[in-house]
Structure formats: C-alpha cells, structure tokens
Coordinates of C-alpha atoms in Angstrom, one line a residue:
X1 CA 0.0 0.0 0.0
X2 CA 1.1 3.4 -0.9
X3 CA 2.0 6.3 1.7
X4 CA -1.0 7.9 0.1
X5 CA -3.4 5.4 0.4
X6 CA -2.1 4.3 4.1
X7 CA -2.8 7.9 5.4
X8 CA -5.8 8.0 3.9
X9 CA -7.2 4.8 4.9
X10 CA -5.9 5.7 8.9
X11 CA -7.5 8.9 8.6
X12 CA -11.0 7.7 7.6
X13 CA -11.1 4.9 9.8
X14 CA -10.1 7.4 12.4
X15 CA -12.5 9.6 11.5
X16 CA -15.1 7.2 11.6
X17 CA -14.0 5.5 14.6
X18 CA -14.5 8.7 16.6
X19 CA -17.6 9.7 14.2
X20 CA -19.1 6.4 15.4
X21 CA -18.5 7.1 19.1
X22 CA -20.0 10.5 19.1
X23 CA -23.0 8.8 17.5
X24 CA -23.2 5.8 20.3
X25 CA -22.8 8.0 22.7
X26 CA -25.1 10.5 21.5
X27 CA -27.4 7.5 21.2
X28 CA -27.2 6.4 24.5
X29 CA -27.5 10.1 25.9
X30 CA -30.7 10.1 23.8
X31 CA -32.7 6.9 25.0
X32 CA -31.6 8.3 28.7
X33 CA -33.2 11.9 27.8
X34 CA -35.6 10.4 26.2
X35 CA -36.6 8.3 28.9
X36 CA -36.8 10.9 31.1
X37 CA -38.9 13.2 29.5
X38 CA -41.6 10.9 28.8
X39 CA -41.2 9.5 31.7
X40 CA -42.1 13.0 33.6
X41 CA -44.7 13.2 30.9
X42 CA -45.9 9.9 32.1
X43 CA -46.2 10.8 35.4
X44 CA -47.9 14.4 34.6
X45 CA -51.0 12.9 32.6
X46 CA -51.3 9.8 34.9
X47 CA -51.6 13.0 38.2
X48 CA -54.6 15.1 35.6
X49 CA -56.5 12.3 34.2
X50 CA -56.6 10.8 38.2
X51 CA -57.7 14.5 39.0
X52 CA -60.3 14.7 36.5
X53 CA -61.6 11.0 37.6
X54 CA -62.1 11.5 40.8
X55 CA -63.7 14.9 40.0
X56 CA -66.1 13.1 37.8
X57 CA -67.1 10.6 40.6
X58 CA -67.7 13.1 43.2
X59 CA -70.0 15.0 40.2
X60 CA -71.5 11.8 39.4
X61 CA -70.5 12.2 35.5
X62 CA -67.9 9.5 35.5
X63 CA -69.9 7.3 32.9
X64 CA -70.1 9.9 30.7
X65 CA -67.1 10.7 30.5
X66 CA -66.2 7.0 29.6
X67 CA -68.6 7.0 26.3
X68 CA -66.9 10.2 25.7
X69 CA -63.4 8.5 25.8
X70 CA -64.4 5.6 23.9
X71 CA -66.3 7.3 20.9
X72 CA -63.1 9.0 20.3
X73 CA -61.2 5.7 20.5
X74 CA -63.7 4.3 18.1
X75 CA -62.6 7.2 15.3
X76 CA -58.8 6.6 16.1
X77 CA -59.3 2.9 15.6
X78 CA -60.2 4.3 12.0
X79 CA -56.3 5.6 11.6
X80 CA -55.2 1.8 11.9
X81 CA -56.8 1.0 8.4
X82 CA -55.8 4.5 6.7
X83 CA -52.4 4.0 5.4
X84 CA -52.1 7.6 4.3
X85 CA -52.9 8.6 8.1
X86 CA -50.5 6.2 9.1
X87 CA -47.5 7.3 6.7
X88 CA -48.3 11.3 8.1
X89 CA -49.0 10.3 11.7
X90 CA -51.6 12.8 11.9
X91 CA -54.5 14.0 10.0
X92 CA -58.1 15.5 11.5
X93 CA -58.7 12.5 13.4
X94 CA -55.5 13.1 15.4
X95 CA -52.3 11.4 16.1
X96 CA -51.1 7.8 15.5
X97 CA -49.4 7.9 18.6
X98 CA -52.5 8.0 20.4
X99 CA -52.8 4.4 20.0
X100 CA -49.9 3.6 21.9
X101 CA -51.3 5.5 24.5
X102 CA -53.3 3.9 27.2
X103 CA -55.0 4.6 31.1
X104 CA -56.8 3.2 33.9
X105 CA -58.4 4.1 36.6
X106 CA -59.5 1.4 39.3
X107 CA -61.3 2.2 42.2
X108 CA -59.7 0.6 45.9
X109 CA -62.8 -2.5 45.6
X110 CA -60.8 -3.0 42.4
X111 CA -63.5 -2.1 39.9
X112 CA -62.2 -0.8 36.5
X113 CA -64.0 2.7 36.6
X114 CA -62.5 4.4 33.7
X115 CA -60.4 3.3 30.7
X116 CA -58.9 4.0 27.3
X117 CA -60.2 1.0 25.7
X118 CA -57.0 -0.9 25.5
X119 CA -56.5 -4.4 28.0
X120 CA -60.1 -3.5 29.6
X121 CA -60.5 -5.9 32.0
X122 CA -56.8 -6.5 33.0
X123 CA -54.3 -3.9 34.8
X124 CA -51.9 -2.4 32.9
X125 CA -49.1 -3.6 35.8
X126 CA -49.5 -5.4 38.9
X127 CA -47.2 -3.0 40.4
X128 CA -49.3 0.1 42.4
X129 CA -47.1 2.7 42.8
X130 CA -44.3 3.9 40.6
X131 CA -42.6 3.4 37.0
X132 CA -43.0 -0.2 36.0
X133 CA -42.0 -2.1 32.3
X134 CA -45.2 -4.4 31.4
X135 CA -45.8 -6.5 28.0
X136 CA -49.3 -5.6 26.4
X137 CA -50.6 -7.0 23.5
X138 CA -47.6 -8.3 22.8
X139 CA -45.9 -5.0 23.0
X140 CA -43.3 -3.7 25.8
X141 CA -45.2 -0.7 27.7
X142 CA -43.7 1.8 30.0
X143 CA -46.3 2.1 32.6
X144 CA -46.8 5.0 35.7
X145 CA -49.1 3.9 38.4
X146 CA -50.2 6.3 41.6
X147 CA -53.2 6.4 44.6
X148 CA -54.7 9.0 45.3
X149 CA -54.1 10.6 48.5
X150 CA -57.0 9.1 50.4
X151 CA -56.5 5.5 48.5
X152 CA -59.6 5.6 46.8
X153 CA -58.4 5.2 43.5
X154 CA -55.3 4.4 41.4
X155 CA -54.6 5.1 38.1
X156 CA -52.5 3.6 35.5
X157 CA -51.4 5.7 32.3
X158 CA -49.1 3.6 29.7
X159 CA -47.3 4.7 27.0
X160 CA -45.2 1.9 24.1
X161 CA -41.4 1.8 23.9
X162 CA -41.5 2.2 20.3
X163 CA -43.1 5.5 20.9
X164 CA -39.6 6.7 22.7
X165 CA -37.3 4.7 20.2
X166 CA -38.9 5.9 16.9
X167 CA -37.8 9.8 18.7
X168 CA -34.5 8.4 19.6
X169 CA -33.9 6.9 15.9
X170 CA -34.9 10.0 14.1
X171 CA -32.5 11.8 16.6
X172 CA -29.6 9.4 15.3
X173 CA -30.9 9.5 12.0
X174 CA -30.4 13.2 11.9
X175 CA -27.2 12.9 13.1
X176 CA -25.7 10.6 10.9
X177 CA -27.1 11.7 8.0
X178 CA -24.5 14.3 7.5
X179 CA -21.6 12.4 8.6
X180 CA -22.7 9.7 5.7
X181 CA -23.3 12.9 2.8
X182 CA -20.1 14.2 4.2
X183 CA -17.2 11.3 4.2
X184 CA -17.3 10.8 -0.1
X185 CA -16.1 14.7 0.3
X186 CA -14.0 14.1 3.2
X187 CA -12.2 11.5 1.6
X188 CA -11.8 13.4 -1.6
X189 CA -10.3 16.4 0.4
X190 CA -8.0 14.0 2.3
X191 CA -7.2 12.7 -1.0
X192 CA -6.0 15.9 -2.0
X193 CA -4.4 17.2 0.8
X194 CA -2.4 14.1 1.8
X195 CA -1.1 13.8 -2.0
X196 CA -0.5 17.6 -1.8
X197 CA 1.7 17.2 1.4
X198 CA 3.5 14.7 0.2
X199 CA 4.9 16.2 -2.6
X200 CA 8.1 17.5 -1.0
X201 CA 8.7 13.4 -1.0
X202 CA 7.7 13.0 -4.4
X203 CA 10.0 15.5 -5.8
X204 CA 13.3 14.3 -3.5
X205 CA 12.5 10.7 -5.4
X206 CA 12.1 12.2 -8.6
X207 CA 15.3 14.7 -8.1
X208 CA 17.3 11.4 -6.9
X209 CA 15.8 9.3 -10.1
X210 CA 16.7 12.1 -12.5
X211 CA 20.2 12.7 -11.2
X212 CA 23.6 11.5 -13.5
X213 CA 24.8 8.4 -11.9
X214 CA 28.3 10.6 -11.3
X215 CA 26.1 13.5 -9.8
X216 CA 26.5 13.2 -5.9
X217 CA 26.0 16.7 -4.9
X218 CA 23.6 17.9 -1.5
X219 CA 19.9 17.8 -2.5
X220 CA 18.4 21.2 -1.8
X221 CA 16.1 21.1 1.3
X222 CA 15.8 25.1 1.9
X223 CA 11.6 24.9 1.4
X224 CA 11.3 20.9 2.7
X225 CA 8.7 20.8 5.6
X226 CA 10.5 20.3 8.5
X227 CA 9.2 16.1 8.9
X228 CA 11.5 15.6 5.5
X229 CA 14.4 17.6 6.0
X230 CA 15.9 14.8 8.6
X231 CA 15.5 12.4 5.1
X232 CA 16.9 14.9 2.8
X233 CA 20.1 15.6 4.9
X234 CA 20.0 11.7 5.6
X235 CA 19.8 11.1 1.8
X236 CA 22.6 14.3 1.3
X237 CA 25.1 13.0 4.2
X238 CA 24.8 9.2 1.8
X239 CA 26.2 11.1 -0.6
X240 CA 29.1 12.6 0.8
X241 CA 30.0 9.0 2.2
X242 CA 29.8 7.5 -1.2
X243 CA 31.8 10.7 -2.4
X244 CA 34.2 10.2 -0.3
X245 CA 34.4 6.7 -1.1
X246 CA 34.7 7.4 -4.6
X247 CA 37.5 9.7 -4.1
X248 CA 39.3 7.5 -2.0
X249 CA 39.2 4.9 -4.7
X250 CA 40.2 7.0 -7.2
X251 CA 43.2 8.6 -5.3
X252 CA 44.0 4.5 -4.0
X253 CA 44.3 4.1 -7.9
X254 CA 46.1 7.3 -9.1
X255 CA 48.7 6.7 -5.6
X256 CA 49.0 3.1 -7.1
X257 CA 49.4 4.1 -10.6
X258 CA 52.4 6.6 -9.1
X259 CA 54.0 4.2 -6.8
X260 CA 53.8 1.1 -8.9
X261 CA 55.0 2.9 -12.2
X262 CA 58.8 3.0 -10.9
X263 CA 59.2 -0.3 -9.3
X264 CA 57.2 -2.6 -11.8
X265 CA 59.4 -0.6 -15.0
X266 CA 62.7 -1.5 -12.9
X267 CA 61.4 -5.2 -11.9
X268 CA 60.9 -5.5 -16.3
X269 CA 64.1 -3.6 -16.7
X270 CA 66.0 -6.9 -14.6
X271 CA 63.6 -9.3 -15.5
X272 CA 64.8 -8.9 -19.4
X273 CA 68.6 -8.4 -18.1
X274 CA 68.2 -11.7 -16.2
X275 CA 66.5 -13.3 -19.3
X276 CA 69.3 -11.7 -22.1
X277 CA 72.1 -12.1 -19.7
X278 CA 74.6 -15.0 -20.6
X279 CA 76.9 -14.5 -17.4
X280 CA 75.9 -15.9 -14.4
X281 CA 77.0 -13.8 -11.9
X282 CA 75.2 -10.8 -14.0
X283 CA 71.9 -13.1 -14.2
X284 CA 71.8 -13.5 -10.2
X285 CA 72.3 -9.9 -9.9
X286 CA 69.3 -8.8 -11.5
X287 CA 67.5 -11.9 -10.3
X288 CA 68.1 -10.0 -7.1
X289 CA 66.7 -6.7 -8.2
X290 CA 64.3 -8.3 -9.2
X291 CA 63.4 -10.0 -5.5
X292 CA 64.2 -6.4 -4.3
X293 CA 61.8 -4.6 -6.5
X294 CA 59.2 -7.8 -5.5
X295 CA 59.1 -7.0 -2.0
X296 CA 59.4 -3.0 -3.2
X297 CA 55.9 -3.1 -4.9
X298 CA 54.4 -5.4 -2.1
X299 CA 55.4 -3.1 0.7
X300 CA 53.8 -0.2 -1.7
X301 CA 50.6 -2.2 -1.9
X302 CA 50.5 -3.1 1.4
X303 CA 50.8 0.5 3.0
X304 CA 48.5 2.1 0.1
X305 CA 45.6 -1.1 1.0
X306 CA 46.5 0.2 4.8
X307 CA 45.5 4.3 3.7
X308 CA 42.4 3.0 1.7
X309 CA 41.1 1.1 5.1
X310 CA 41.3 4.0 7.2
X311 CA 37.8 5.0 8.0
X312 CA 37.4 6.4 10.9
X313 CA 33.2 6.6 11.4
X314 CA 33.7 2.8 11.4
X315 CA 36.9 2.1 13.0
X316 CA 35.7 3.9 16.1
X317 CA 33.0 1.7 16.7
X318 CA 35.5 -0.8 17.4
X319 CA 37.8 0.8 20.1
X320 CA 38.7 -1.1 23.1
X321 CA 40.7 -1.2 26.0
X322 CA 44.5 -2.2 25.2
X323 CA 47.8 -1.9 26.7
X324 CA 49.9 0.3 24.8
X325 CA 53.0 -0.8 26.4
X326 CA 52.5 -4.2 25.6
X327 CA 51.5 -3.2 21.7
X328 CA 54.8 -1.7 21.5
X329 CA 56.9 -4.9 22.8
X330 CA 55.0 -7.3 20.4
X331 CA 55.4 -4.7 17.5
X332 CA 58.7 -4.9 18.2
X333 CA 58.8 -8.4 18.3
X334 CA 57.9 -8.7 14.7
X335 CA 60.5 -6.4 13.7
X336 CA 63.4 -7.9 14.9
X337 CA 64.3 -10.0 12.6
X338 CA 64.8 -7.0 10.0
X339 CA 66.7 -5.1 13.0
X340 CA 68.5 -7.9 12.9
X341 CA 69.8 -8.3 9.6
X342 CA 71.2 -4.8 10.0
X343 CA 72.4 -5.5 13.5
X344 CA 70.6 -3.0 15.0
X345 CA 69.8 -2.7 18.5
X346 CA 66.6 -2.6 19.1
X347 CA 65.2 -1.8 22.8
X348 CA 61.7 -0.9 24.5
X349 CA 61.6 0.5 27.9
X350 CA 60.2 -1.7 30.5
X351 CA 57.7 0.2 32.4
X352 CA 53.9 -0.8 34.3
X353 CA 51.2 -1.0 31.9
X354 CA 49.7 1.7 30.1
X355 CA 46.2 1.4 29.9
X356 CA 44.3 3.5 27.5
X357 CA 41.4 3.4 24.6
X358 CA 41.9 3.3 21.4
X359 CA 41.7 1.2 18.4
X360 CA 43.8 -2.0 18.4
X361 CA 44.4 -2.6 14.9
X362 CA 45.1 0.2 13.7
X363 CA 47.8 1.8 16.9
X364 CA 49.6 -1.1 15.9
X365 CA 49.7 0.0 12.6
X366 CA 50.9 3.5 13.7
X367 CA 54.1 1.8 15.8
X368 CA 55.0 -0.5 13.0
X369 CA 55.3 2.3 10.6
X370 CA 57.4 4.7 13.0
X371 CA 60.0 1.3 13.9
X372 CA 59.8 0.4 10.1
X373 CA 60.8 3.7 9.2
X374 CA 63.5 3.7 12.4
X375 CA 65.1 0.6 11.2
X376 CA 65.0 1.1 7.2
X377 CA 66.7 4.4 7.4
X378 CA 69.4 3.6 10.8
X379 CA 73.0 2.3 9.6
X380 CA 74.3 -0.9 10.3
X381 CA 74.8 -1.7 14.1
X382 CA 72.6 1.4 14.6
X383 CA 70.1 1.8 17.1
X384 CA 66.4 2.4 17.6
X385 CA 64.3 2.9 20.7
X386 CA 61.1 2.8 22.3
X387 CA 60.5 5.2 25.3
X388 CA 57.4 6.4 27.2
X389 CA 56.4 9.6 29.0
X390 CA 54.6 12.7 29.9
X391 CA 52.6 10.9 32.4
X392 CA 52.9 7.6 30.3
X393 CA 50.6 8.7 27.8
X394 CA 53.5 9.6 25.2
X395 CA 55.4 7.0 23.2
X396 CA 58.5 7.8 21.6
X397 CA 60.9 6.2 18.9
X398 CA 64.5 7.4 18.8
X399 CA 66.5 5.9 16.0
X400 CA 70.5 6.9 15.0
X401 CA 69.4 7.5 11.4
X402 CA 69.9 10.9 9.1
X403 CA 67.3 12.5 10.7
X404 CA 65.3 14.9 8.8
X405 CA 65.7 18.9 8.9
X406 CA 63.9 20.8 10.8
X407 CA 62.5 23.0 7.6
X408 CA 60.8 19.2 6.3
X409 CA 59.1 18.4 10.0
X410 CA 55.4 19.2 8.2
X411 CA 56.1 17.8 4.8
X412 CA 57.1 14.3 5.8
X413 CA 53.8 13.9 6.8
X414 CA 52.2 14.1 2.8
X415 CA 51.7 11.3 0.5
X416 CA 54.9 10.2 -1.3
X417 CA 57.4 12.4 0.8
X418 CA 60.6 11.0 1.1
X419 CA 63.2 13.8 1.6
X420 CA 66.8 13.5 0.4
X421 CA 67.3 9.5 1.3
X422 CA 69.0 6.9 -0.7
X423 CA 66.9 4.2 1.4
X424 CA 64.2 2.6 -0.3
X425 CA 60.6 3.9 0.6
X426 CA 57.5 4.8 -0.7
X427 CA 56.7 7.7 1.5
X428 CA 53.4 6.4 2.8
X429 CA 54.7 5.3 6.2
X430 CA 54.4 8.8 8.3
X431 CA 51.4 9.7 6.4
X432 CA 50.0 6.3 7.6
X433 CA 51.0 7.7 11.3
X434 CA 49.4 10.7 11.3
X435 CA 46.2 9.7 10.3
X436 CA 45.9 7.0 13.3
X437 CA 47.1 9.9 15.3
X438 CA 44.4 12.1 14.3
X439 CA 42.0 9.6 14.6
X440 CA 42.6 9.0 18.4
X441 CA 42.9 13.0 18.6
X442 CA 46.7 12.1 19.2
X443 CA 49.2 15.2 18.6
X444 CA 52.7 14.1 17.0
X445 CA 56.0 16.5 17.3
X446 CA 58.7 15.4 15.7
X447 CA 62.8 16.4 17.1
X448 CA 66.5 15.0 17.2
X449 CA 67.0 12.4 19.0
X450 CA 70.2 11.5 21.6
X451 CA 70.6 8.6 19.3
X452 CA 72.0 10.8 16.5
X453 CA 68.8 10.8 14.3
X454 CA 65.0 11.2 14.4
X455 CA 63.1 11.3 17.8
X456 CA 59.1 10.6 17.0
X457 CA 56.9 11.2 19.9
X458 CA 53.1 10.7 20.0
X459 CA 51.1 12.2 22.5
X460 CA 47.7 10.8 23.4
X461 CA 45.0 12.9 24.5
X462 CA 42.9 10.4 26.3
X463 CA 44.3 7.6 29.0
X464 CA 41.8 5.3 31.0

C-alpha cells in the first residue's frame, strides 16, 4: 500500500471511529433523555387524568365521560386501516401515537372505573405505585401507576417503547445523515491534501531518479517541511560518504598508478637483463633486483591497501581497552628480525602497563610504521628505541638514522614524501601515522633524537 493510500485509509477509519463514538454516545445520551422526558410526561398525565376522575365521581359524570373517551377511541381505531394517516402520523382524526397511549383508573374494591379501551378488564401492571415495564398485546409498555391521597383510586397511564425509540432513531438518524453525505467529500479532500503534502517526498525521489549516476551533490532542502528535511540531509550525508568513497578509490588508484610505475618498469628492466644475460653472476644480480623490486611493490601495496582502510566513522566503533605498552613490545617483536639483519639494537623501555582506549588494529599499525621507518633508514649496528612519557601517555621512537631537517618536519607527513634519502621507501609510512594519530585526537612533534637521528613522539589525549 502506498504512503497515500495508508494515510488515507488511517484517517477515515479514524474519523469514523471517533464519528461512530459520538454517535453511540449521542445515542445512548438520547434513550436516557428520552426516557426521562416521557417518563415526567408519564407521570404528569397519569396525576390530571386521576384529578379529572375523581372529579367526575364526586359529580356523578364519571360514565359519561367513559362513552366520551371511547367514541373517540372508536374514530382513532379508524387511523389503523388508513395508510395515508398512518404514513403522516396525523391527520383531523388526530395522532397515530394516540394508539400507543393507554390509562386506567381502578377504584380501591378494584373495579375498572375508567379506561382508554386498551387491555379492559386486566391492569396495565401489577405494580401500584411507581414506574414499571409491562408487555401488552404483545408490546413492551412503560407504565406510571399512583393512589390518590385518600387511597380511593389508582390510576395507571401507559405509554409503548417504540413511541420513545422511533424519537431516539430520528435523533440518530439526523445525526448521521451528514456524517454519511459528508465522508465521499471528506475522503476526496483527504485525498488531496495528503497527496499535496506529500509532494516535498515526491520531488526528492524524482530529483534522486533524474540525477547523472556521477552527480553526488547535496539535495536542496531550503523549502522541505521540517518532517523531510531529517531524510533529505539523511539522503545528502549518503552522498558525501559515497563521495568520499569514490575519491578515496580514485586517489587508491592514481597513488598506485604513481607508486607502482617505478618499481614494476625496474622489476621488467631486470627481469629482461636476467633473461638476455649469458653470465651468471650478471643473471643473479638482476634476479636480485628483481626479489628487491618484488618486496618493493608489495610493501607499496600493502601500506597504500592500509590508507584505503582508514575509515574512521567505522573504525571507532571498534575501540577497546588495550595496553599500549604491551603493543609496543610485540610490535617490536615482529621487527626484529629485520633489526637484525642490519644488527641494529633494538630496545623498548620496561615500564607498568599503560592502559588506554583506542583502536587496536590500527595503533599497531601507527608503531610498526614509525620502527619500520626507524630501522629502514638507521646504519648498520645502529640503534632504535622505544621510550614512554609525559605521564605515560607519550610514546617515543628514537633511532641513530639521518634524521630529517627541521624545515621538512610538516612535509614528511604528505603522501609520497621521502626527503633526500638513498633508502628505499614509498613515502606512505608517516602519512600512515598521522592519520591514526588524528584519529585518536593524538598530537605528533617530531625532534633529534640523543641517538643521533630522528626522535618521534606521539602524544595521546585520552588515557583510562
């Protein structure tokens, strides 16, 4: 079901739900009124015709007045065959109601002394005093019964429940008669109105379907009502992810395209040497190069696949508790070996644990890049090493390298830097660094170090 079609149906049924309830309850506010003021009626013509009774007793007219009563029950009788009569309620003869009108008046011997013609010779009720519910004729009959005050007589006045519930249904009638005109135009308003307010929706979708599958730029939401701007700036800040993502691919590509160019045009340069060359000695040489330029281009790779993983909205999510002194000893660990083949001694400090929060993965990518780069660019039987500090939230690498100038401090941090060294690199390493850094909101100052060479310290912000 459509948006549309879902508000619409929820309003009407809505609508009617409630419309119904007014209804029922005006219904049952109705039969109570109802009841009451025939009720009081009721009572009111049972207290006169009991007057006029016992008036007509004590005057001795009291037959009289019942031929009176009953010639005048002998022309209503004439309303029951008169259909026309019957369809208008009332004509000359009188009302059609009148037949569902009855009395009685009994004296205290219990002798029927005056009547309306209707259940002669039987009470109305057995009950003598008050409102009572009685079946007549096979009708249900709301009957009022009273003494007089000296208990010589007791009258009886009835009137039928349909009398009461044909009022009650034309009240209800009446009521619902305009709901029923008016929900075919209620639902053709909604119709309009709900397809009118959702036309801010209808033009995002249609922007979005329009749009050139290279066209990622903000959706305009300067006149979207205020319940679709959280969808446009939803739909806008998808876009500048997948922007971003897009760029990031293209610049993994172009920074692979750079880095690769050099290495793979030496590694063909010694692979045809190795292939053309008839003396051995020439043959393992570039054979060599050509193991060299191998583990060149993977390093490359490897660092560039390491840039095009750093994202830090997700990353985050997945920060935990660690020990960054005992990052630093296993990171150094696995470097060894290489400090080894160039004799270099490589030392951590020994210090408590240093508990702080941060992302695993991804810190121990930061120290393998600074001891990579402390190893690859120390001498032979040089030396690199790991202190801490500043409250032992600060890590430090001190190598006896070349160190770098003080005038290149903020450019080894670009892509691709590599500063006057003869040693092997791609430049990605420090760049690496300081985006891990600034992803933990870590600050990174760079000096000499006693060693000789470079001294890299990284400060964290945050310790647990």
């Amino acid at each position: 079901m459509s948006l549309r079609k879902y508000l619409l149906v929820s309003i009407l049924l809505i609508l009617s739900s409630v419309g119904g309830l007014a209804i029922w309850s005006s219904y049952r506010a109705s039969v109570y009124e109802v009841q009451e003021l025939f009720d009081a009626q009721l009572s009111r013509s049972a207290r006169l015709m009991l007057g006029m009774a016992v008036a007509e007793v004590r005057d001795g007219h009291i037959d009289q007045m019942q031929d009176i009563i009953l010639q005048n029950k002998l022309r209503l009788d004439k309303l029951k065959d008169d259909d026309v009569v019957t369809s208008l309620e009332s004509s000359d003869l009188g009302h059609y109601y009148e037949l569902k009108l009855a009395f009685q008046v009994w004296d205290k011997h219990g002798n029927l002394i005056l009547h309306s013609g209707l259940s002669k010779f039987e009470p109305l009720t057995q009950q003598e005093h008050g409102y009572s519910d009685s079946t007549i004729e096979g009708y249900p009959w709301r009957v009022f019964s009273m003494w007089s005050y000296d208990r010589e007589y007791l009258v009886m006045a009835a009137e039928r429940y349909d009398v009461r519930m044909e009022l009650v249904e034309k009240i209800i009638q009446r009521l619902m008669l305009p709901f029923m005109l008016l929900m075919p135009v209620l639902a053709w308003l909604l119709w309009l109105i709900v397809g009118r307010g959702l036309q801010p929706i209808m033009r995002v979708a249609e922007d979005v379907k329009n749009r050139d599958l290279h066209n990622l730029t903000n959706i305009k939401d300067e006149n979207a009502p205020a319940e679709i701007k959280p969808l446009v700036q939803a739909i806008n800040r998808l876009f500048e992810r997948v922007n971003e993502s897009f760029d990031k691919e293209k610049r993994f590509t172009s920074d692979a395209a750079h880095e690769l160019r050099t290495p793979l045009a030496a590694l063909k340069t010694h692979a045809q040497l190795a292939r053309s060359s008839r003396d051995e000695a020439d043959r393992a040489h570039a054979l060599m190069q050509v193991e060299v330029g191998v583990e060149r281009a993977s390093h490359v790779v490897e660092q560039l696949l390491t840039l095009a993983r750093m994202q830090p909205d997700r990353l985050q999510e997945h920060w935990q508790s660690l020990d960054l002194h005992q990052l630093a000893v296993d990171v150094a660990a696995e470097l060894a070996p290489q400090a080894a083949t160039k004799n270099i001694d490589l030392a951590v400090d020994e210090v408590d644990a240093i508990t702080m929060h941060g992302h695993p993965v991804m810190l121990r990518v930061l120290l393998r890049n600074l001891l990579d780069n402390a190893i690859r660019y120390s001498p032979r039987n040089g030396q690199v090493a790991v202190t801490f500090g500043c409250g032992d939230c600060c890590v430090s690498i001190s190598d006896s390298g070349p160190g770098i100038a003080e005038a290149d401090y903020e450019k080894v941090f670009e892509r691709f830097y590599r500063g006057n060294v003869e040693e092997s690199g791609c430049g990605i390493g420090l760049s690496i660094v300081k985006q891990v850094a600034d992803m933990h909101g870590a600050f990174i100052k760079l000096g000499p170090s006693a060693l000789g060479g470079l001294k890299v310290s990284v400060l964290f912000s945050e310790k647990i």
